[in-house]
XYZ file of C-alpha atoms in Angstrom:
195
model
C 16.218 41.870 -113.934
C 18.238 40.364 -116.118
C 18.645 36.997 -116.604
C 22.085 37.074 -114.458
C 20.805 38.561 -111.753
C 17.504 35.499 -111.927
C 20.048 32.359 -112.365
C 21.669 33.951 -109.339
C 19.381 33.739 -107.521
C 18.311 30.682 -108.509
C 21.854 29.300 -107.779
C 22.127 31.116 -104.544
C 18.445 29.384 -103.764
C 20.060 25.960 -104.592
C 22.561 26.189 -103.197
C 21.315 26.834 -99.925
C 21.190 24.146 -97.935
C 17.929 22.281 -96.781
C 16.941 23.019 -92.974
C 18.669 21.222 -90.806
C 16.482 18.604 -89.273
C 16.367 18.812 -85.910
C 17.874 16.002 -84.137
C 15.162 14.988 -81.702
C 16.795 13.475 -79.123
C 16.274 9.842 -77.827
C 14.516 10.166 -74.639
C 17.324 7.664 -72.208
C 14.517 5.005 -70.164
C 14.627 6.744 -66.352
C 16.403 4.496 -64.531
C 14.842 2.489 -62.250
C 13.911 4.193 -58.758
C 14.046 1.876 -55.427
C 11.323 0.751 -53.990
C 10.578 2.747 -51.790
C 10.969 1.897 -48.385
C 7.643 1.544 -46.357
C 7.423 3.568 -42.848
C 6.569 0.391 -40.449
C 3.547 2.358 -38.902
C 3.250 0.580 -35.506
C -0.173 -0.860 -34.971
C -1.987 -0.400 -31.659
C -2.662 -2.426 -29.692
C -5.946 -3.095 -27.913
C -6.351 -0.969 -24.843
C -5.667 -2.343 -21.609
C -9.193 -3.217 -19.237
C -8.053 -1.048 -16.671
C -7.741 -2.037 -13.262
C -10.197 -1.464 -10.252
C -8.199 0.768 -8.031
C -6.543 -0.874 -5.182
C -8.715 0.224 -1.759
C -6.109 3.113 -0.247
C -4.663 2.757 2.865
C -4.218 5.530 5.610
C -0.200 4.908 4.488
C -1.173 5.868 0.808
C -3.295 9.075 2.291
C -0.316 10.209 4.204
C 2.525 12.198 3.131
C 5.601 11.176 4.183
C 4.840 8.633 6.138
C 7.208 5.857 7.725
C 6.276 2.265 8.238
C 7.027 1.777 12.165
C 9.469 -0.964 12.940
C 9.458 -2.271 16.334
C 12.620 -3.501 17.923
C 13.076 -6.379 19.499
C 11.092 -7.210 22.794
C 9.406 -3.907 22.191
C 6.391 -3.344 24.774
C 3.120 -3.856 22.846
C 1.355 0.020 22.140
C 4.117 1.549 23.734
C 4.278 5.186 23.862
C 5.881 5.199 20.318
C 3.578 3.579 19.090
C 1.373 5.638 20.118
C 2.547 8.469 18.951
C 3.434 6.687 15.384
C -0.238 6.069 15.187
C -1.602 9.463 16.101
C 0.074 11.217 13.881
C -0.876 9.040 11.429
C -4.892 9.766 12.649
C -4.383 12.852 12.462
C -2.606 13.853 9.273
C -5.112 11.617 7.755
C -8.426 13.673 9.269
C -6.289 16.691 8.357
C -5.933 15.467 4.529
C -9.897 14.759 4.901
C -10.954 18.202 6.109
C -8.412 19.735 3.044
C -10.649 18.266 0.383
C -13.857 18.509 2.158
C -12.922 22.153 1.981
C -11.688 21.775 -1.832
C -14.957 20.353 -2.822
C -16.626 23.359 -1.123
C -14.448 26.044 -2.697
C -15.251 23.676 -6.315
C -19.105 23.629 -5.983
C -19.652 27.019 -5.204
C -16.764 27.682 -8.136
C -18.031 26.031 -10.862
C -22.229 25.911 -9.772
C -23.420 27.279 -13.380
C -26.995 27.439 -15.158
C -26.062 25.916 -18.291
C -28.611 26.449 -20.895
C -28.250 22.824 -22.440
C -29.853 20.139 -20.628
C -27.418 17.836 -20.651
C -24.904 20.082 -19.054
C -27.191 20.445 -15.737
C -27.199 16.845 -15.570
C -23.747 16.187 -15.953
C -22.695 19.160 -14.029
C -25.566 17.618 -10.669
C -24.530 14.308 -11.010
C -20.791 15.054 -11.020
C -21.912 17.294 -7.840
C -24.091 13.837 -6.403
C -20.632 11.268 -6.837
C -18.876 14.052 -4.510
C -20.856 15.074 -1.676
C -21.004 11.056 -1.942
C -17.789 10.681 -1.452
C -17.534 13.747 0.751
C -20.518 11.802 3.239
C -18.537 8.599 2.824
C -15.213 10.623 4.209
C -17.251 12.273 6.651
C -18.297 8.562 8.041
C -14.419 8.175 8.102
C -13.604 11.123 9.892
C -16.043 10.044 12.691
C -13.935 7.076 12.782
C -11.356 8.724 13.340
C -11.435 10.669 16.364
C -12.967 7.604 18.039
C -9.578 6.005 17.209
C -8.102 8.673 18.905
C -10.199 8.449 22.060
C -9.089 4.874 22.098
C -5.542 6.226 22.368
C -6.102 8.056 24.620
C -8.041 5.743 26.721
C -4.946 3.236 25.691
C -7.562 0.690 24.265
C -6.221 1.667 20.912
C -4.977 -1.260 19.206
C -7.005 -4.353 21.189
C -10.106 -6.383 19.704
C -13.136 -4.784 20.511
C -14.524 -8.751 19.794
C -11.311 -10.680 22.061
C -9.062 -8.461 23.399
C -6.405 -9.275 20.860
C -3.446 -7.440 19.776
C -4.733 -6.095 16.497
C -0.983 -5.881 15.087
C 1.029 -2.273 13.761
C 0.972 -3.552 10.710
C -3.146 -4.383 10.599
C -3.053 -0.250 11.672
C -0.855 0.982 9.210
C -2.935 -0.292 6.552
C -6.388 0.571 8.303
C -5.692 3.240 11.245
C -9.237 2.611 12.200
C -9.138 -1.079 12.857
C -10.985 -2.224 16.234
C -10.513 -6.012 14.668
C -8.489 -8.308 14.775
C -7.612 -10.256 11.774
C -9.807 -12.774 12.750
C -12.682 -12.211 13.818
C -13.128 -9.648 10.821
C -12.783 -12.781 8.736
C -15.569 -14.169 10.598
C -17.641 -11.387 10.101
C -17.087 -11.097 6.979
C -18.031 -14.909 6.799
C -21.847 -14.010 7.940
C -22.452 -11.184 5.758
C -22.390 -13.210 3.546
C -23.901 -15.857 4.061
C -26.871 -13.640 5.055
C -26.764 -12.144 2.176
């Protein structure tokens, strides 16, 4: 190689600019993020204590029950009132009989021999409870039949002890009532004293 070429290469190499330094961009500080609003979490309220279920009256149990409103000067236990209470008693009896049938079918359908003793015990206790309830309803059906017999005899709506009118509102609340409110209150007081 000639001297000219060597010097020319050196000059070219010398003329070459050094590699440009990469510019390192400074990162901008991140914009301040707005604090995320915390969602309001509803605090769980303690479960309200369940009130014991009120006793169902015949009015609650019979569908389509319309309270009887006596007209001014209307005779107590006239034909319309007797029919009104007959309908209530028969509807109540019919409903109880349907419940008995439903229980029988339920017990036949659900009866199973569970291998787990706990499951068997649970089923047995449920059946026992249902049978106890049905037994109480059987006694109630007997009282309803007695009330229907009193209706037929013309003695329905009068207190067994003192002979006073029991009252339409009381009979609508408890159609099998045989005592006026005063005699029933005295009976309850006597029961409490005997305990």
